[in-house]
Short mmCIF file of C-alpha atoms and ligand atoms in Angstrom, two decimals:
data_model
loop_
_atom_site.label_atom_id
_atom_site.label_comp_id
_atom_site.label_asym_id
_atom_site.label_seq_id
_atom_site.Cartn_x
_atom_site.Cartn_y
_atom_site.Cartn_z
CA UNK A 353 -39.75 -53.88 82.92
CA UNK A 354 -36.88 -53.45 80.16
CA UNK A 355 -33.88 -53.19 81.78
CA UNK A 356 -32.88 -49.52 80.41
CA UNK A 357 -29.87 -49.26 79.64
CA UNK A 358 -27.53 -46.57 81.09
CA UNK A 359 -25.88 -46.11 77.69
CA UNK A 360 -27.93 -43.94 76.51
CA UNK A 361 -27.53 -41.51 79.13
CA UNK A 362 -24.69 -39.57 77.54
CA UNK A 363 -25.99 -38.77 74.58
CA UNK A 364 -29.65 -37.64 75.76
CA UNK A 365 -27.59 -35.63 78.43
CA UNK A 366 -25.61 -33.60 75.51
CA UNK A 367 -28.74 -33.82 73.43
CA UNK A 368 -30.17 -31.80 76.53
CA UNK A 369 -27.63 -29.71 76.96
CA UNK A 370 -27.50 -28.67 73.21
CA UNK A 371 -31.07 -27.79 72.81
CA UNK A 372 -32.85 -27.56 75.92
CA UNK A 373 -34.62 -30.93 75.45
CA UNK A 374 -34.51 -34.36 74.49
CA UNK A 375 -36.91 -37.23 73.89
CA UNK A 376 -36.15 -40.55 75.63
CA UNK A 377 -35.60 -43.66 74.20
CA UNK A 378 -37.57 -45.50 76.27
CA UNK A 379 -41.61 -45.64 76.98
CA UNK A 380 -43.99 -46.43 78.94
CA UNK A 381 -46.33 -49.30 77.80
CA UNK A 382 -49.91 -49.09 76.89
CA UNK A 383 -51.00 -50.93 80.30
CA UNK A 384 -49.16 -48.21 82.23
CA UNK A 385 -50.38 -45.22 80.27
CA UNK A 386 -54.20 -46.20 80.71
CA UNK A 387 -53.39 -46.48 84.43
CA UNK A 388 -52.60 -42.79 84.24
CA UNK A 389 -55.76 -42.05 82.49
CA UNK A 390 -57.71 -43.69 85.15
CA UNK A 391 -56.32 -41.42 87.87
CA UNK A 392 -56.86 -38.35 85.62
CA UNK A 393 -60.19 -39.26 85.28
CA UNK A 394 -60.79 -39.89 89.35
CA UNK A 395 -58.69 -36.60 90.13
CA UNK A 396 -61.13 -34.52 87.47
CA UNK A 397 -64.02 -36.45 89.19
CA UNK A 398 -62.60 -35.39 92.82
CA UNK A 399 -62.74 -32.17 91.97
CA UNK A 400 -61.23 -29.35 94.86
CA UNK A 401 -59.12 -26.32 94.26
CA UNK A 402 -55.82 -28.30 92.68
CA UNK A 403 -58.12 -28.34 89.24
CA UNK A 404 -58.21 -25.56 87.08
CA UNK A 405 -60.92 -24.82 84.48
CA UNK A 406 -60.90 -22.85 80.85
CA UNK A 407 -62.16 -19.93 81.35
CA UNK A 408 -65.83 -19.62 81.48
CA UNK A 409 -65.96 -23.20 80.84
CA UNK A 410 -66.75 -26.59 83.02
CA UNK A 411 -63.74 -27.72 80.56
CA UNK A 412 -60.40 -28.99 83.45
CA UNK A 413 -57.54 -27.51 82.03
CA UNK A 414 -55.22 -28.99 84.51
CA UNK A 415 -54.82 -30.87 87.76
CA UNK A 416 -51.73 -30.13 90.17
CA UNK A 417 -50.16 -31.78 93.10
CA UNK A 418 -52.28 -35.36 92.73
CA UNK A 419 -49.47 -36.95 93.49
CA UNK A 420 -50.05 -36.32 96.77
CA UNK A 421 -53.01 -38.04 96.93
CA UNK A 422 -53.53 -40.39 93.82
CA UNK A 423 -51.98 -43.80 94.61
CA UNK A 424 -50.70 -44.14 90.70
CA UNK A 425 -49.15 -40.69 90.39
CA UNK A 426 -47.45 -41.25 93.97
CA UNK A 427 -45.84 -44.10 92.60
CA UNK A 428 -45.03 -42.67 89.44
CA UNK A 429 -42.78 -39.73 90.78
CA UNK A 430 -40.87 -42.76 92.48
CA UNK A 431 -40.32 -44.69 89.04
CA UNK A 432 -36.64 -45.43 89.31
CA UNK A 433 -35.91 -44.75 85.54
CA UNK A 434 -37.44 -41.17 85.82
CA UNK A 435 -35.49 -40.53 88.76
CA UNK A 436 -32.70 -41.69 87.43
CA UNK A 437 -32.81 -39.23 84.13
CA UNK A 438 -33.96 -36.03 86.42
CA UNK A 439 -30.68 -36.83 88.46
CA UNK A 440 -28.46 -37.39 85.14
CA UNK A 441 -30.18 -33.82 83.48
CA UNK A 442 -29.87 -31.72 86.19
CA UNK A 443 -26.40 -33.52 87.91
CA UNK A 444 -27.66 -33.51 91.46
CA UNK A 445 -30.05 -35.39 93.76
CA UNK A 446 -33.64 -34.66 93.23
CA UNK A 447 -37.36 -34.54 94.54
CA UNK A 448 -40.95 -33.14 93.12
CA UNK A 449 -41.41 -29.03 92.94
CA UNK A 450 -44.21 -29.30 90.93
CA UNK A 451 -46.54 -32.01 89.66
CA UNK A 452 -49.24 -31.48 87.17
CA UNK A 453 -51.65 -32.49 83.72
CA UNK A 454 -52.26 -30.22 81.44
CA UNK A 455 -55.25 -31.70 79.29
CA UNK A 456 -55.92 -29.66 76.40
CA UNK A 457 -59.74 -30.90 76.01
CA UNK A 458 -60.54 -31.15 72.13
CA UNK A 459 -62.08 -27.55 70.95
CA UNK A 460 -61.77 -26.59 74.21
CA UNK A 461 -58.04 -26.49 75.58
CA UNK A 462 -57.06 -23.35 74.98
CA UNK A 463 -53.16 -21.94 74.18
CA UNK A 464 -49.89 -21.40 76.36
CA UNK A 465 -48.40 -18.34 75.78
CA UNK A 466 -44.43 -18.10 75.04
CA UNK A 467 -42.39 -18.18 78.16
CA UNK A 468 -39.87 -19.79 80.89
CA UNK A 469 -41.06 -21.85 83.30
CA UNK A 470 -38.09 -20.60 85.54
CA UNK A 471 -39.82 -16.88 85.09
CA UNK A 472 -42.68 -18.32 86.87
CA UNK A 473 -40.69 -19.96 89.63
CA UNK A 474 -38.77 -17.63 90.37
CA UNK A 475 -41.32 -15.01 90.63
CA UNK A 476 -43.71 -16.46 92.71
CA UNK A 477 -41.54 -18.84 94.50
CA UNK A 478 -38.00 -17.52 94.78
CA UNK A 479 -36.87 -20.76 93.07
CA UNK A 480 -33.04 -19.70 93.02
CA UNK A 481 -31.41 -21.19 90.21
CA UNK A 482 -32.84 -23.26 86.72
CA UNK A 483 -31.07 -26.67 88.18
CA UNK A 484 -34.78 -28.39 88.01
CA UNK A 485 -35.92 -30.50 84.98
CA UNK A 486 -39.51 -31.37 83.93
CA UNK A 487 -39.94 -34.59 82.66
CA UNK A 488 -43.15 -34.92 80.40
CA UNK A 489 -45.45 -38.24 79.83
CA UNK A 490 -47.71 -37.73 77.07
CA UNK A 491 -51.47 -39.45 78.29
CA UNK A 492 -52.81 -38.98 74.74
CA UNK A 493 -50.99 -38.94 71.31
CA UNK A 494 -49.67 -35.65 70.73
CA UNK A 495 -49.65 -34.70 67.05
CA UNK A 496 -49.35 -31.37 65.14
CA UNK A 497 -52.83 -30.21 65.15
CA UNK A 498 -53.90 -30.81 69.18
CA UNK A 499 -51.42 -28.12 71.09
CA UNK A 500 -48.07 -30.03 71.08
CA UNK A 501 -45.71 -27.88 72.83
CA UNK A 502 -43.66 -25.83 70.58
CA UNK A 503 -40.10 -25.24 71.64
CA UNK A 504 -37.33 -23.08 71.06
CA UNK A 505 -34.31 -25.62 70.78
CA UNK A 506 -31.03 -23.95 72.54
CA UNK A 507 -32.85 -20.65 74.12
CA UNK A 508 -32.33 -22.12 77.47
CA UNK A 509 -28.64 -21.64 76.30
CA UNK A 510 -29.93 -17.59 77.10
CA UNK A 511 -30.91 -18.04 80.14
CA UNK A 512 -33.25 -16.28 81.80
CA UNK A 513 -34.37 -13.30 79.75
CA UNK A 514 -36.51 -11.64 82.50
CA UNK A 515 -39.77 -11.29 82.96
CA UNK A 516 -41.81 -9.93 79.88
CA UNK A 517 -44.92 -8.42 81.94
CA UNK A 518 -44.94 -8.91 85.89
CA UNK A 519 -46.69 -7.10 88.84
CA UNK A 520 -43.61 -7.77 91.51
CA UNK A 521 -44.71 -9.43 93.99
CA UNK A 522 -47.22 -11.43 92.17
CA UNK A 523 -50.86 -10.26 92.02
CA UNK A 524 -52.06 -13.12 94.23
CA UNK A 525 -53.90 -14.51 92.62
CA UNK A 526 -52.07 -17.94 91.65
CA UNK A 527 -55.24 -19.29 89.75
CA UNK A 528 -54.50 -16.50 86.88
CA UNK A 529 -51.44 -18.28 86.00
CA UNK A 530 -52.97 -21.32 85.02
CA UNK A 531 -55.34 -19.63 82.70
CA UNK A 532 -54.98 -18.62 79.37
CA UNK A 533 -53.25 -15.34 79.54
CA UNK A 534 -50.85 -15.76 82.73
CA UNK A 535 -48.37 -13.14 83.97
CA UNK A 536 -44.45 -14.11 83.61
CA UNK A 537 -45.20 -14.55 79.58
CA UNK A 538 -42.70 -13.20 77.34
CA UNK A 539 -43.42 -10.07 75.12
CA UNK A 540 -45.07 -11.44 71.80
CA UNK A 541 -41.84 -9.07 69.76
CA UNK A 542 -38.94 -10.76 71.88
CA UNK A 543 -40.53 -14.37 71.41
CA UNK A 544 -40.69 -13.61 67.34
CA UNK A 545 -37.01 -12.89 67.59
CA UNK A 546 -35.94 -16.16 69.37
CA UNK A 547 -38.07 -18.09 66.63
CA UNK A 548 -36.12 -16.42 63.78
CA UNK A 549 -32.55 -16.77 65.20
CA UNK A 550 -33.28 -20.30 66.79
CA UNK A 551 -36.56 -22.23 64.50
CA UNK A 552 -38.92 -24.35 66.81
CA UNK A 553 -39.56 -28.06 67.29
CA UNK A 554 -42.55 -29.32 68.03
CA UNK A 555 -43.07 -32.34 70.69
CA UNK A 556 -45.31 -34.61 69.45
CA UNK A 557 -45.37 -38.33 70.00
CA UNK A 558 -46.99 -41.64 71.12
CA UNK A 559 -48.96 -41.59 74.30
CA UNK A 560 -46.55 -42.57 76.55
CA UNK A 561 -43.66 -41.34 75.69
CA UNK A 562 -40.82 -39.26 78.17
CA UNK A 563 -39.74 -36.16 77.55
CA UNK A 564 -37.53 -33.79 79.22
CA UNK A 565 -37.75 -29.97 78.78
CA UNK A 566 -34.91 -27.16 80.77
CA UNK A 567 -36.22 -24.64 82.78
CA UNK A 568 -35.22 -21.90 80.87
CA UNK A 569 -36.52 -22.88 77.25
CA UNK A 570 -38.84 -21.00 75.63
CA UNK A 571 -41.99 -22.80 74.90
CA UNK A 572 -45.68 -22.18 73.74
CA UNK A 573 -48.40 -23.87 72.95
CA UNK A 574 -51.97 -23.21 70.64
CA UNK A 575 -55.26 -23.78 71.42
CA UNK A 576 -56.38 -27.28 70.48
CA UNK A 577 -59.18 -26.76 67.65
CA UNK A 578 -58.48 -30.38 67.01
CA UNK A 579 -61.08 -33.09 67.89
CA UNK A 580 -58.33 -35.25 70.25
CA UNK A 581 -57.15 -34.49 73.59
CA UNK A 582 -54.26 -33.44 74.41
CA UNK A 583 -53.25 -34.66 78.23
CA UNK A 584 -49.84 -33.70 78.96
CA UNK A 585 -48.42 -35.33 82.71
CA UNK A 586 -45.86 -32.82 83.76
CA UNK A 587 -43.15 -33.73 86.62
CA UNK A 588 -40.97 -30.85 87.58
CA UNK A 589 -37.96 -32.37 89.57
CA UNK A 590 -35.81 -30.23 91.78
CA UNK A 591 -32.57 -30.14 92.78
CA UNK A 592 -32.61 -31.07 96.62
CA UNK A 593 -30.50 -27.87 96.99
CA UNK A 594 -32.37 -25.58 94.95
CA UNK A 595 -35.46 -25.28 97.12
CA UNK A 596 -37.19 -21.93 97.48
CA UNK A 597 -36.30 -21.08 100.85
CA UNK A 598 -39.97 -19.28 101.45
CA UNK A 599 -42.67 -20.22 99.14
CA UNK A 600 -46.24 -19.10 100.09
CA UNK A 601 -48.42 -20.83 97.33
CA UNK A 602 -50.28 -23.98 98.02
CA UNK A 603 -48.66 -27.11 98.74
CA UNK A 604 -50.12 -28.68 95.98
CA UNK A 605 -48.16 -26.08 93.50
CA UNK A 606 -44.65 -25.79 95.27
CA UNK A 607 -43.38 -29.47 96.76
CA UNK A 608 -42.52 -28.75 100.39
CA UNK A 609 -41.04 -32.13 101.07
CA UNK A 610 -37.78 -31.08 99.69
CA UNK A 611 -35.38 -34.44 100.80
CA UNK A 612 -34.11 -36.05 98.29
CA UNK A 613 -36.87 -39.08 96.45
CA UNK A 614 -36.34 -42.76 96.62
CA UNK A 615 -36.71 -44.45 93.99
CA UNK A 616 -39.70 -47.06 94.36
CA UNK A 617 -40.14 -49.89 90.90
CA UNK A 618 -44.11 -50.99 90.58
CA UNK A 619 -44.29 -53.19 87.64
CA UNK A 620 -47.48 -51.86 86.34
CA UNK A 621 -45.44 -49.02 85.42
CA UNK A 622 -43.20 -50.81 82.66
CA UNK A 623 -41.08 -49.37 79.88
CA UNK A 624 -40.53 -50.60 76.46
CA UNK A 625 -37.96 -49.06 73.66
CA UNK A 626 -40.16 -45.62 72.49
C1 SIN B 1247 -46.45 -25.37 80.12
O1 SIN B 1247 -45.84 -24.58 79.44
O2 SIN B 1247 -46.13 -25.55 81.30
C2 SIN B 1247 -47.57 -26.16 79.56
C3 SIN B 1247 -47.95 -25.86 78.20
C4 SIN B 1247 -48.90 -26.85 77.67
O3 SIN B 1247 -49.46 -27.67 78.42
O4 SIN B 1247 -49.12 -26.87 76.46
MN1 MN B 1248 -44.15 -24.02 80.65
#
């Protein structure tokens, strides 16, 4: 492993704070990132109700919770550098809320509408405050044309604008979140707004790569008409005093182990300078 440097730290933590995400300097190597594509593949294989499909389609659009259960992703979540940045970002002890891949299958994987992830949370959760970070591992290369996520640098500075379309209390039916047209989304004329005042970045890079996005940014994404996929490992890290003090969806959405994480190093899972 490259000893990473904590020098960097400050900078990608005011980089963060500025825009609502940063990009790491650091990687993981090509070894590592094919060991992630191997569990993908078993946990799509597996099967059971933590995968979601496209609509009308055999197509996985994403896998949640497998690091409960998949021996790479469980060791993953541990990786002392990624623990380290969650607890720099968000200024507090940490462990996993949410774990999940988002694959974006080529002609298949179909958009994200604009929102906040915190909308979500806090809906159907009661997540109480935005002091969570996701950090985001690319599995493929993410380019302009296969559904990078688009951001909105600096909204999170906003914070949470509400929900745009809701039925309170959730229509329980968690599944419908995790399809194309999910509830919590922002109204189409508010997101437009944001995107003229603010402009949008897109995150694209290697395969790989670590990426950190703020609850409260306003993101999207478009369908992938492109002929690569687009595998996106997602690792929402809460703070250990942030945990919703009731949630009622599935374990393998909402972390109930909510003690702080210890960090674990595996050297199959080295870094190299991104
Ligand atoms: C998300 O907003 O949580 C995911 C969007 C994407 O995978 O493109
Ligand atoms: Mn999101």
């Amino acid at each position: 492993m490259i000893d990473t440097d904590d020098g960097h730290l400050p900078d990608l933590i005011a980089e963060y704070e500025e825009k609502g995400w940063c990009r790491s300097p650091y990687r993981f190597t090509d070894p590592a990132v094919d060991l992630l594509r191997d569990s993908l593949d078993a946990v799509c294989r597996r099967g059971g109700p933590e995968v979601v499909h496209e609509r009308g389609s055999t197509a996985v659009r994403a896998v949640h919770g497998c690091h409960e259960f998949d021996e790479a992703y469980a060791t993953l979540v541990r990786h002392p550098y990624l623990l380290k940045l969650a607890e720099a970002l968000t200024g507090t002890p940490v462990y996993v809320y949410q774990f999940k891949v988002n694959l974006k299958q080529a002609r298949e994987g179909r958009a994200w509408p604009w929102h906040q992830d915190f909308a979500f949370w806090n809906a159907e959760d009661g997540l109480p405050r935005p002091t969570a970070v996701t950090l985001a591992v690319p599995l493929d290369d993410v380019h302009e044309s296969n559904g990078p996520l688009i951001l909105v640098p600096g909204s999170h500075r906003l914070g949470y604008l509400g929900p745009g379309k809701i039925t309170p209390g959730g229509n329980g039916d968690w599944r419908k979140n995790f399809e194309a047209d999910p509830e919590h989304t922002m109204e189409p004329g508010r997101a437009r707004e944001l995107v003229t005042s603010f402009g949008t970045e897109r995150a694209t890079g290697r395969a790989g790569a670590i990426q950190a996005f703020h609850p409260n940014i306003v993101h999207s994404s478009s369908d992938n008409a492109s002929p690569d996929r687009r595998a996106l490992l997602m690792v929402s890290y809460n703070s250990v005093d942030n945990a919703p003090p009731h949630p009622t969806r599935p374990e393998f959405l909402v972390g109930r182990t909510t003690d702080q994480l210890k960090p674990k190093w595996d050297e199959r899972f080295a870094l190299e300078a991104g």
